[in-house]
Coordinates of N, CA and C and ligand atoms in Angstrom, one line a residue:
X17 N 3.5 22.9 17.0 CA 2.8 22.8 15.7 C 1.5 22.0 15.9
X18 N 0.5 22.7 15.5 CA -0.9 22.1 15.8 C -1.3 21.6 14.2
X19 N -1.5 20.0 13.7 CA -1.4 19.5 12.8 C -3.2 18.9 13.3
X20 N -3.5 18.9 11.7 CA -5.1 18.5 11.9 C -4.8 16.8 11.2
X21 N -4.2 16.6 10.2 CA -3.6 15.2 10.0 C -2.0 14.9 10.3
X22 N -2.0 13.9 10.6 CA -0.7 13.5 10.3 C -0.8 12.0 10.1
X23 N -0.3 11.0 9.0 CA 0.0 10.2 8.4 C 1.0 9.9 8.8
X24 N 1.6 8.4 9.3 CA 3.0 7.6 9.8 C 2.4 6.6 9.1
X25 N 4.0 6.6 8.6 CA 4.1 5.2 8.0 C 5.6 4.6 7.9
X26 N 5.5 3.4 7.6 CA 7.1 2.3 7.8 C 8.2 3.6 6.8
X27 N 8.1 3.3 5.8 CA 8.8 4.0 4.5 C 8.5 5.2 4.0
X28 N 9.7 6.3 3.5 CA 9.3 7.0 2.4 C 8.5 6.8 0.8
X29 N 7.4 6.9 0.7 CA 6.6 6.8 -0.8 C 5.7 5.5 0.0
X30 N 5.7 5.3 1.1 CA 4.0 4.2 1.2 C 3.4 5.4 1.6
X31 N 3.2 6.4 1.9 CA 1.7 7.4 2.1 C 1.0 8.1 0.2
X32 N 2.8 8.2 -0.2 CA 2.0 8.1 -1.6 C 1.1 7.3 -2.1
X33 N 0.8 5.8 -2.1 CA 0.3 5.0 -2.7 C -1.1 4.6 -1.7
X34 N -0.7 5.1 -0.5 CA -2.1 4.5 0.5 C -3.0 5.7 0.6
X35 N -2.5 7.0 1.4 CA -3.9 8.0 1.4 C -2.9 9.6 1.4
X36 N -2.0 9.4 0.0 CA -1.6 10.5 0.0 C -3.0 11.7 -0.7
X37 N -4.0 11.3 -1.9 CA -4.9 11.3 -2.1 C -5.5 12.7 -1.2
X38 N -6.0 11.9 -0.5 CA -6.7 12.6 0.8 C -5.6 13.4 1.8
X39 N -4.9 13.2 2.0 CA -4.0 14.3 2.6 C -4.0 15.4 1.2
X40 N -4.0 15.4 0.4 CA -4.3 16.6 -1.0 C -5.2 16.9 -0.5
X41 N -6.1 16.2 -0.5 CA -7.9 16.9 -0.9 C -7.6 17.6 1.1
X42 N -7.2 17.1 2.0 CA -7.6 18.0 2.9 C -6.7 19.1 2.9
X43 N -5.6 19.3 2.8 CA -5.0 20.7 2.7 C -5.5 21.4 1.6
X44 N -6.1 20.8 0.3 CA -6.7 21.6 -0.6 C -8.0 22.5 0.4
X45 N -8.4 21.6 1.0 CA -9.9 22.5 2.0 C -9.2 23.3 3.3
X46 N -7.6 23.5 3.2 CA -7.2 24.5 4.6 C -6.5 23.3 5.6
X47 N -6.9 22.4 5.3 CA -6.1 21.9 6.9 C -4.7 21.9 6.9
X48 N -3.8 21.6 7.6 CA -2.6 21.1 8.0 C -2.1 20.3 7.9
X49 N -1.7 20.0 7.2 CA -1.5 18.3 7.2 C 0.1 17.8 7.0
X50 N 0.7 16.5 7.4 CA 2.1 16.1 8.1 C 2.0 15.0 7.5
X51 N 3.4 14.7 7.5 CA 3.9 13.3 7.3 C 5.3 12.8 8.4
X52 N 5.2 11.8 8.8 CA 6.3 10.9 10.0 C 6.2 9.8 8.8
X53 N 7.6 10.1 8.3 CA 8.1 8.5 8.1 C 9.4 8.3 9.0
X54 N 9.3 6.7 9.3 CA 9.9 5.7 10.2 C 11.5 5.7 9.9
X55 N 10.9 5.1 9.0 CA 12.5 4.7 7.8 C 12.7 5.2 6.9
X56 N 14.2 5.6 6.5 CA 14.7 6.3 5.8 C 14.8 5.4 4.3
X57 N 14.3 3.9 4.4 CA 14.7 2.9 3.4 C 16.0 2.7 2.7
X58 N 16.7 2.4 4.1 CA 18.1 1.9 3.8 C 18.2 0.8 3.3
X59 N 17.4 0.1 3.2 CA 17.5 -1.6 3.0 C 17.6 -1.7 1.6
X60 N 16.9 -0.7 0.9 CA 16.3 -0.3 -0.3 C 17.4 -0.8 -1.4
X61 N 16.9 -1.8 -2.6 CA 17.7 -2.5 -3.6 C 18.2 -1.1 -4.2
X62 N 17.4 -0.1 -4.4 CA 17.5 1.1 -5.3 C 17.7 2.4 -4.6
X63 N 18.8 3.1 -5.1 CA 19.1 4.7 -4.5 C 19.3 4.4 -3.2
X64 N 19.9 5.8 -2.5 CA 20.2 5.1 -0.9 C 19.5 6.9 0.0
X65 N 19.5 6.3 1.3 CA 18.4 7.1 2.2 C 18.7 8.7 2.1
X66 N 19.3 9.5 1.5 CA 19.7 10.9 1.8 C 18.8 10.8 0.4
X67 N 18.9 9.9 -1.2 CA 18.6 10.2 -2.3 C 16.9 10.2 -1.6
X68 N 16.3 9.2 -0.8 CA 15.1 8.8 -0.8 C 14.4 10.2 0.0
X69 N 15.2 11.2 0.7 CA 15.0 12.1 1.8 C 14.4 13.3 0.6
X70 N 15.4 13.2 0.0 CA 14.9 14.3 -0.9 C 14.2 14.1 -1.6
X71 N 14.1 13.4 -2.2 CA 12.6 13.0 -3.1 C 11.2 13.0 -2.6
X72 N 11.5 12.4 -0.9 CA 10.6 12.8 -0.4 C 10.0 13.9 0.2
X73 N 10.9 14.9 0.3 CA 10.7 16.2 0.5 C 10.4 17.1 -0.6
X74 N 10.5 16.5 -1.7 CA 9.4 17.0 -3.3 C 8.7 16.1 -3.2
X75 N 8.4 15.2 -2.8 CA 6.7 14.9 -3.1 C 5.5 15.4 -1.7
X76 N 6.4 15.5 -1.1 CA 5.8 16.7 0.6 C 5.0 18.0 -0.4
X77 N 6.2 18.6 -1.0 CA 5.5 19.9 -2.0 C 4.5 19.6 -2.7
X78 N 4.7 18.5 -3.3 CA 3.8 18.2 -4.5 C 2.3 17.9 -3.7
X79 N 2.2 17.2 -2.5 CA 1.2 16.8 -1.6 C 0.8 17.8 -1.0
X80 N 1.3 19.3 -0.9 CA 0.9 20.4 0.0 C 1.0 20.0 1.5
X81 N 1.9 19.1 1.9 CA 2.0 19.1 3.3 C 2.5 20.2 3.8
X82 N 1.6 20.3 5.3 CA 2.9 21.4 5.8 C 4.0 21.2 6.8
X83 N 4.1 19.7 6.8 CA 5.6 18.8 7.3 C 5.5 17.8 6.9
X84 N 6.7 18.0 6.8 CA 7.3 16.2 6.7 C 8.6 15.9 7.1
X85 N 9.1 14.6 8.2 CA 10.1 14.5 8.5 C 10.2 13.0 8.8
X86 N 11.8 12.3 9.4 CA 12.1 10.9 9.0 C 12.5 11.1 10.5
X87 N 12.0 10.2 10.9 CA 12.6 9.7 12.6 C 14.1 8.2 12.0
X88 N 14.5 8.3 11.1 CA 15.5 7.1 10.1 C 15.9 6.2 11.9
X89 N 14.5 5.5 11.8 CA 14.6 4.0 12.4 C 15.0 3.4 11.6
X90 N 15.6 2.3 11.9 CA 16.6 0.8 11.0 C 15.1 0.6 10.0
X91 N 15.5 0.6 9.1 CA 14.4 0.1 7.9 C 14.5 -1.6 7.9
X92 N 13.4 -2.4 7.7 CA 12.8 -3.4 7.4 C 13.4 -4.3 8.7
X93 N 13.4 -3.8 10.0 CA 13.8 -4.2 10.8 C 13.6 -3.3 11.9
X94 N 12.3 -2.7 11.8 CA 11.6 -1.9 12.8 C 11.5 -2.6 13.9
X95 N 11.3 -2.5 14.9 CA 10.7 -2.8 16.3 C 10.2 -1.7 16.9
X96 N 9.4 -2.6 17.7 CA 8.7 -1.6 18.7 C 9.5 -1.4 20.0
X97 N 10.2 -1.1 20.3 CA 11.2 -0.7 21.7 C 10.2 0.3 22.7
X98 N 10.9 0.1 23.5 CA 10.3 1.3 24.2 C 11.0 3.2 23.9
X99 N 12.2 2.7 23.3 CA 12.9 3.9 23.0 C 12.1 4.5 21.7
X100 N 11.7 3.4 20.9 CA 10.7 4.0 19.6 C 9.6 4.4 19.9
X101 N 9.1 4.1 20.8 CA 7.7 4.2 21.2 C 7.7 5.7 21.3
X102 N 9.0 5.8 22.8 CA 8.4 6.5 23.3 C 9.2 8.0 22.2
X103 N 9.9 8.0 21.4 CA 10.5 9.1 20.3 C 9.2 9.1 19.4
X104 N 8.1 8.0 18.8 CA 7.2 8.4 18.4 C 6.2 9.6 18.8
X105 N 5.8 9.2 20.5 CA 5.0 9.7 21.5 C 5.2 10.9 21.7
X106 N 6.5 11.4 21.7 CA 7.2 12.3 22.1 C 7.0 13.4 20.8
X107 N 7.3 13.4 19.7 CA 6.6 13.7 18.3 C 5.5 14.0 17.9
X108 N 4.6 13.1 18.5 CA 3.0 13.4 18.5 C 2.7 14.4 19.0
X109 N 3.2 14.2 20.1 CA 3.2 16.0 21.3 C 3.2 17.0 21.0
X110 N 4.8 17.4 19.9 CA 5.0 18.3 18.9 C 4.2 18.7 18.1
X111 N 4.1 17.6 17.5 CA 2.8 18.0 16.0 C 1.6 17.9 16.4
X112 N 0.9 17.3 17.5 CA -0.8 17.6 17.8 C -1.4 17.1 16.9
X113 N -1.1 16.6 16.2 CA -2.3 16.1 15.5 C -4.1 15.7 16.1
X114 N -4.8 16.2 15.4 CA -6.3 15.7 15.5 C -6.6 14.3 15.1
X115 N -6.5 14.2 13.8 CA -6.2 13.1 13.3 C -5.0 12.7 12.5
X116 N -5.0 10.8 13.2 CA -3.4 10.1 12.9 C -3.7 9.1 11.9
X117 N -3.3 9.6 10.8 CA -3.6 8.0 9.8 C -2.0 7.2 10.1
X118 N -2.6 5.5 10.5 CA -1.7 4.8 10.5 C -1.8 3.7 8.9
X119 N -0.4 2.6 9.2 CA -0.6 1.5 8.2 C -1.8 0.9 8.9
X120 N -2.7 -0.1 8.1 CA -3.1 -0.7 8.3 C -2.9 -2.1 9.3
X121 N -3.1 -2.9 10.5 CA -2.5 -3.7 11.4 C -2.0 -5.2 10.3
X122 N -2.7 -5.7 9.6 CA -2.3 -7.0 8.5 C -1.5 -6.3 7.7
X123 N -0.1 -7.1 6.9 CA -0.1 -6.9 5.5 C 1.5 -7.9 5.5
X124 N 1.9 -7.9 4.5 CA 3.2 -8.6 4.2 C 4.3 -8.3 4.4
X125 N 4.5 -6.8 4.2 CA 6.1 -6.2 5.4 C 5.6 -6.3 6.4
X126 N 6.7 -6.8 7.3 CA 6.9 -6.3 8.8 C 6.6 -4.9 9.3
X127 N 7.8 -4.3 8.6 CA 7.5 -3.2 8.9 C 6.2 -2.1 8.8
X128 N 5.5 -2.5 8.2 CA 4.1 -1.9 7.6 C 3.4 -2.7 8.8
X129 N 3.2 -3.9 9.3 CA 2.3 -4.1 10.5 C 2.7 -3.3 12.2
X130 N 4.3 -3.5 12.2 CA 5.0 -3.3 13.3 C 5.0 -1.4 13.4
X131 N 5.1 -0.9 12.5 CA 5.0 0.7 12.6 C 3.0 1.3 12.9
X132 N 2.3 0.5 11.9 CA 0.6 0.2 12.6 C 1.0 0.0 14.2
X133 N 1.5 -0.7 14.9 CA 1.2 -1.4 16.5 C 2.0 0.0 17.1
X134 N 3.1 0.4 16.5 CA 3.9 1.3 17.3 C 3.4 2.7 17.1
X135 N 2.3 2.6 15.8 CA 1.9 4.2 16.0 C 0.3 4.3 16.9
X136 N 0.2 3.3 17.0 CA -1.3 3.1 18.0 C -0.6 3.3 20.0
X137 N 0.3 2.7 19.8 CA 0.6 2.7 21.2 C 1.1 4.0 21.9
X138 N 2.1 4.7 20.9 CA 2.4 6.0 20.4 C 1.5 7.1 21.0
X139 N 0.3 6.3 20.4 CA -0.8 7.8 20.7 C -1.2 7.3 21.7
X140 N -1.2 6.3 22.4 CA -2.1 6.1 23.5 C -0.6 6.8 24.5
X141 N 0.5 6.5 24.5 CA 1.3 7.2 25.3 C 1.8 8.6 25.5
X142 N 1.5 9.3 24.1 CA 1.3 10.4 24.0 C 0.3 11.3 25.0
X143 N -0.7 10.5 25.2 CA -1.9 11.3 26.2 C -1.6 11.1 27.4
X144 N -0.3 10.7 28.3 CA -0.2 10.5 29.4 C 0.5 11.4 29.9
X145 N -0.1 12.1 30.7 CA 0.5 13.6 31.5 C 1.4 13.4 31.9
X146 N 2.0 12.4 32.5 CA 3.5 12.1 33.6 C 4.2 11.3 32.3
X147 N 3.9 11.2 31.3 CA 5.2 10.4 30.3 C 6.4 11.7 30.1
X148 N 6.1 12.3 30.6 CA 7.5 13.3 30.0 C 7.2 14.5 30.6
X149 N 7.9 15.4 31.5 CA 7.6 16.6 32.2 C 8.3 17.6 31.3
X150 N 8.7 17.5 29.9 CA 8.8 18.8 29.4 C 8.3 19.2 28.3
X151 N 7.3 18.0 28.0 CA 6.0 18.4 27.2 C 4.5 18.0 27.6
X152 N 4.0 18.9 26.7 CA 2.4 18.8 27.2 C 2.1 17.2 26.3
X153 N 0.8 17.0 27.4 CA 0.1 15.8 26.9 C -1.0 16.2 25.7
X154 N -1.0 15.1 24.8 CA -1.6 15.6 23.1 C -2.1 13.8 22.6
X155 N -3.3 13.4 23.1 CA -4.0 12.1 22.3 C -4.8 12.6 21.2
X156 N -4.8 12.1 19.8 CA -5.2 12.2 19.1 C -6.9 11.8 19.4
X157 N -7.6 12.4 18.7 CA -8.9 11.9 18.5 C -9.3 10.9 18.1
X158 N -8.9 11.0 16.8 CA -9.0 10.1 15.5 C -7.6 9.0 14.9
X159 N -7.9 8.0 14.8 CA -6.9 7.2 14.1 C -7.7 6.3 12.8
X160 N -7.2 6.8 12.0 CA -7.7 6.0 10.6 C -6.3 5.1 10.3
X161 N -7.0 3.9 9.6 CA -6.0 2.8 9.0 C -5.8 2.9 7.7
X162 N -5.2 3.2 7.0 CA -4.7 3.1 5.7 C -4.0 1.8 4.8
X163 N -4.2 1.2 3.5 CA -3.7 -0.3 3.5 C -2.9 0.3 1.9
X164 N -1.7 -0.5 2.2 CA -1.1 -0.5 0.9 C -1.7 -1.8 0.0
X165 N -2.3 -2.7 0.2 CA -2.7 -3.9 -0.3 C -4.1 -3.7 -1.0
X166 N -4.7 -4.6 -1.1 CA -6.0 -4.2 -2.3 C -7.2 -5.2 -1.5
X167 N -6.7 -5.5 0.0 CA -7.9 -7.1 0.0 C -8.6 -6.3 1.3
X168 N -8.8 -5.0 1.8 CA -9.3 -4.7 3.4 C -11.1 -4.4 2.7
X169 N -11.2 -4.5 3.5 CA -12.4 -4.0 3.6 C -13.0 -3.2 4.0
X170 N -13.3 -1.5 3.2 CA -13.3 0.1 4.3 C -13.9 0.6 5.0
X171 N -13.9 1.1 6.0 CA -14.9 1.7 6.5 C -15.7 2.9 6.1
X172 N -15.1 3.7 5.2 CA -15.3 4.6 4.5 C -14.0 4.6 3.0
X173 N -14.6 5.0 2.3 CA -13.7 5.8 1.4 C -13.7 7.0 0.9
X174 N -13.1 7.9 0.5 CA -12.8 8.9 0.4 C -12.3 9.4 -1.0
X175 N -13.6 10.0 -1.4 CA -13.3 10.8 -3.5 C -11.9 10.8 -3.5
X176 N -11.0 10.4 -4.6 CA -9.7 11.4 -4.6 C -9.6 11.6 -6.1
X177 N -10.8 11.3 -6.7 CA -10.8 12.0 -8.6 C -10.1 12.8 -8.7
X178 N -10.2 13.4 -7.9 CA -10.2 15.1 -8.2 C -8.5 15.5 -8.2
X179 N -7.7 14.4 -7.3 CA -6.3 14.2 -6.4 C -5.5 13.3 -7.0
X180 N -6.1 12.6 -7.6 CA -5.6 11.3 -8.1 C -4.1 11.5 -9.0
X181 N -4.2 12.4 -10.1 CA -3.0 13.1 -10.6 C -1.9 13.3 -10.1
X182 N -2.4 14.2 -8.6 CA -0.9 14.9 -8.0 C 0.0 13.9 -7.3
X183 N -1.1 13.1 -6.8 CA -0.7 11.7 -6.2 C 0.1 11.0 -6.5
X184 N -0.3 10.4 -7.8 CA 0.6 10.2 -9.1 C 2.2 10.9 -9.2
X185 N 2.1 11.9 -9.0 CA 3.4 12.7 -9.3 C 4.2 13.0 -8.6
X186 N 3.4 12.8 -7.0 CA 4.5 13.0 -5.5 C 4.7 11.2 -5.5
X187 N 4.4 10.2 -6.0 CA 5.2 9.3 -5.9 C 6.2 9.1 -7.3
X188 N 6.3 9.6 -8.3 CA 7.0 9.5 -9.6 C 8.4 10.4 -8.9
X189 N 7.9 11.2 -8.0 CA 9.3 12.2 -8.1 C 10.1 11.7 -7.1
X190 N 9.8 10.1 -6.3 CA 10.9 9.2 -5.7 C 11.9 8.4 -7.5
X191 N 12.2 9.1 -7.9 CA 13.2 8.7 -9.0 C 14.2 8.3 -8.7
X192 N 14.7 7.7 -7.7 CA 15.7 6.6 -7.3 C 14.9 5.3 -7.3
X193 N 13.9 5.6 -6.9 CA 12.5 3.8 -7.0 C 12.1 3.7 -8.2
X194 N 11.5 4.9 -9.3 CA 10.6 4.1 -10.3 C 11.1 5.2 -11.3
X195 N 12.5 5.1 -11.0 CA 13.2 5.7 -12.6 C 13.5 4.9 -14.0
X196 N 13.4 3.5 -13.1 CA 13.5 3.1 -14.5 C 15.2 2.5 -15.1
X197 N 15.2 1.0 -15.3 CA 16.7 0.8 -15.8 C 17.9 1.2 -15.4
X198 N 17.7 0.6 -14.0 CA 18.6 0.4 -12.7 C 18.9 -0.7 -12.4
X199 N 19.7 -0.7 -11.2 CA 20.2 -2.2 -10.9 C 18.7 -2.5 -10.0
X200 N 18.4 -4.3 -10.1 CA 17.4 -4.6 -9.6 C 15.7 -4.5 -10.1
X201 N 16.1 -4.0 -11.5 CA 14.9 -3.1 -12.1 C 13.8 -4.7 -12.3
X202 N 14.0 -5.8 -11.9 CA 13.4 -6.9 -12.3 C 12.4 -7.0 -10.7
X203 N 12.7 -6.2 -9.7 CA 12.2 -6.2 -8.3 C 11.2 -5.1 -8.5
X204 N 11.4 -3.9 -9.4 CA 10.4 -2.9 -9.4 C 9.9 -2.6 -10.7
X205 N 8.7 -2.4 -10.0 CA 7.6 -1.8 -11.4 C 8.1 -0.3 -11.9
X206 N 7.9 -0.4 -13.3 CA 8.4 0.9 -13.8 C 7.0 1.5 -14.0
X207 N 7.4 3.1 -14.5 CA 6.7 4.1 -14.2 C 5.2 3.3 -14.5
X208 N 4.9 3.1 -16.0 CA 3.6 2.3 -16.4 C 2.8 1.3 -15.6
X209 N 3.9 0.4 -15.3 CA 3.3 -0.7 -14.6 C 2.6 -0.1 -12.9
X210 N 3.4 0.9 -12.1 CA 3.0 1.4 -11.1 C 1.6 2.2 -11.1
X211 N 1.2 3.1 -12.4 CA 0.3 3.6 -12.6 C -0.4 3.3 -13.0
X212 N -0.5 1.8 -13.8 CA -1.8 0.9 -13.7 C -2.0 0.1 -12.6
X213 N -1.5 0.0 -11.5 CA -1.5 -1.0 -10.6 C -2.7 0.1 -9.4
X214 N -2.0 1.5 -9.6 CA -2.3 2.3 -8.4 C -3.8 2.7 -8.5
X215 N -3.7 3.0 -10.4 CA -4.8 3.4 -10.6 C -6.4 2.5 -10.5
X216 N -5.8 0.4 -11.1 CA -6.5 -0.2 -10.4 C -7.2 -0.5 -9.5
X217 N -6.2 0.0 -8.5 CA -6.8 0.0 -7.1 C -7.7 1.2 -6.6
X218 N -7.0 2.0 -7.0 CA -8.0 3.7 -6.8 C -9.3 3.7 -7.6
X219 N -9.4 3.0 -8.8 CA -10.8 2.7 -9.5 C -11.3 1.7 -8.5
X220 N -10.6 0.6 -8.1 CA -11.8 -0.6 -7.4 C -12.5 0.3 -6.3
X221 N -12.0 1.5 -5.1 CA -12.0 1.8 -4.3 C -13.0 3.0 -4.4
X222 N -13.0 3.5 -5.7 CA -13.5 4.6 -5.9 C -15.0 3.8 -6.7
X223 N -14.9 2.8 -7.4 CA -16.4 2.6 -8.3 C -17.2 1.9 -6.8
X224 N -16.8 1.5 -5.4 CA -17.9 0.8 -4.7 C -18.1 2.4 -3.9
X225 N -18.1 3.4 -4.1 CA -18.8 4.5 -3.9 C -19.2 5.4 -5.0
X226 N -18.9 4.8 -6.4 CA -19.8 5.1 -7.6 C -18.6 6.6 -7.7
X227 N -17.5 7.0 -7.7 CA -16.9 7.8 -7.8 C -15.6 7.1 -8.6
X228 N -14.6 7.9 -9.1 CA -13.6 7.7 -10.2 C -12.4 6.8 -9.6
X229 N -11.8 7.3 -8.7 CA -10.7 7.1 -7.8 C -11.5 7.0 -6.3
X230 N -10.7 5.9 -5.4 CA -10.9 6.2 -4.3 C -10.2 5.9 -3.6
X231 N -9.8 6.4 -2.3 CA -9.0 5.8 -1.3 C -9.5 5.2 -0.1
X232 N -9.5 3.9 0.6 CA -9.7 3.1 1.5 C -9.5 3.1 2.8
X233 N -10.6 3.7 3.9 CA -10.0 3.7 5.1 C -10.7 2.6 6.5
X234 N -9.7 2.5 7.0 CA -10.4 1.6 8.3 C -10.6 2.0 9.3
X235 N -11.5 1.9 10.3 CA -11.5 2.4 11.9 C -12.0 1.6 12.8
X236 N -11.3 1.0 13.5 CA -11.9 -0.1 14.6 C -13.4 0.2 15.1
X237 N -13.6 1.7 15.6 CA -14.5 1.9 16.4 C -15.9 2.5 15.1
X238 N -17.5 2.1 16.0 CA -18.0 2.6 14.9 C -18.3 3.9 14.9
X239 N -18.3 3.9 13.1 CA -18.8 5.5 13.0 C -20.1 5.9 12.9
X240 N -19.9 7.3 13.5 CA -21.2 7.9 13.9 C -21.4 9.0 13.3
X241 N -22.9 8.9 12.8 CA -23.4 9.8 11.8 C -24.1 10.9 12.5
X242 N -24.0 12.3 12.3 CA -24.9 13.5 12.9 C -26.3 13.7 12.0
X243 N -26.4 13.5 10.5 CA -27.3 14.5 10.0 C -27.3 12.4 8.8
X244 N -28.1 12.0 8.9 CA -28.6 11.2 7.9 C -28.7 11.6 6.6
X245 N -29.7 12.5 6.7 CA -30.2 13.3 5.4 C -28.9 13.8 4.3
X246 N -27.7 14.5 5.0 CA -26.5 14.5 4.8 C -26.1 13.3 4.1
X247 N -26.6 12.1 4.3 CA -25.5 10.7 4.0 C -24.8 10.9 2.6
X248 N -23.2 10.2 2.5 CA -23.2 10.2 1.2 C -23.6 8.8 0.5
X249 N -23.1 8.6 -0.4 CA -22.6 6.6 -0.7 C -24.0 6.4 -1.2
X250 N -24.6 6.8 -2.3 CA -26.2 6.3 -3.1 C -26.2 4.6 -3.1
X251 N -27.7 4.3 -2.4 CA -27.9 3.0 -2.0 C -28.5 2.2 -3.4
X252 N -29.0 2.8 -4.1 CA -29.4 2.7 -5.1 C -29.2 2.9 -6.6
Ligands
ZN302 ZN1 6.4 0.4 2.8

């Protein structure tokens, strides 16, 4: 499968909240686009990993992916092994992706920095012709960082006005997390509180490019512009 994105992240429903957005808006323009989650979120105070699987396989629909699947590593107690590494690596190969959005490298789960280091290494082992004689070698081009948090600072952002709704609704339809008047319900935000939180963020992200909603991305290396005159982002 030749995948033009693919998005890894620690948990089921963190690509909702970080750049599910933009994985819409790009299969809305034709591309291909995937999801690898890590963990199945066993650890999880609320619903348990088969309920989380399916939910997340309706919010895959709702997002227009055209995969999505769980490698169900130990949740909130990820590591990077070499056996994870190389079942990531091995994955990449399959799916080809062009470009890999990872977590962001900082943040407060573990799992969210430790799945960032394991999906960078991932792709760097992915491109090695002698890692595995019974698949082809497949390095991504592109790695963008994605942040569930509100403090990074982007290298770009990315309109998702237009996205922002469906977004909305491929994370609502985890209804084992944000159903509402469950056990634990004092640990999670209900529906309201989620969708002012998300939407706060998607306004801060979206008004410093003068657009509605936005989503946040990072890239170590700098970016390079073809056509100036093209630029977006009005200076004035
Ligand atoms: Zn997470």
């Amino acid at each position: 499968m030749n995948l033009d994105i693919l998005a890894i992240a620690a948990h089921p429903d963190d690509v909702e909240q970080t750049c599910g957005g933009t994985l819409i808006k790009m299969a809305e323009k034709g591309y291909r686009t995937g999801v690898l989650d890590l963990t199945a979120g066993d650890m999880g105070t609320r619903g348990t990993p088969e309920q989380r699987l399916v939910e997340a396989d309706a919010a895959a629909r709702i997002m227009l992916c055209s995969h999505r699947e769980n490698l169900r590593f130990p949740d909130a107690r990820l590591e990077n092994t070499i056996a994870a590494r190389m079942s990531l690596a091995l994955k990449i190969r399959e799916l080809r992706p062009r470009v890999v959005i990872l977590p962001y490298w900082e943040g407060r789960h573990p799992d969210h920095y430790r799945a960032s280091e394991m999906g960078y290494e991932a792709c760097f082992l992915a491109g090695l012709k002698k890692l595995d004689e019974y698949s082809e070698a497949h390095r991504p081009y592109k790695i963008l960082y994605s942040s569930i948090y509100a403090n990074v600072t982007p290298s770009f952002v990315v309109d998702i006005s237009a996205q922002f709704e469906r977004r909305m609704a491929a994370l609502l339809s985890y209804r084992s997390q944000y159903g509402g008047g469950q056990a634990g319900s004092e640990l999670f935000p209900e529906e309201q509180e989620i969708r002012e939180r998300l939407g706060a963020m998607a306004r801060f992200y979206g008004n410093l490019v003068g657009t509605k909603y936005g989503e946040p991305f990072v890239v170590k290396e700098t970016m390079v512009v073809e056509d100036v005159v093209a630029m977006g982002g009005r200076s004035l």
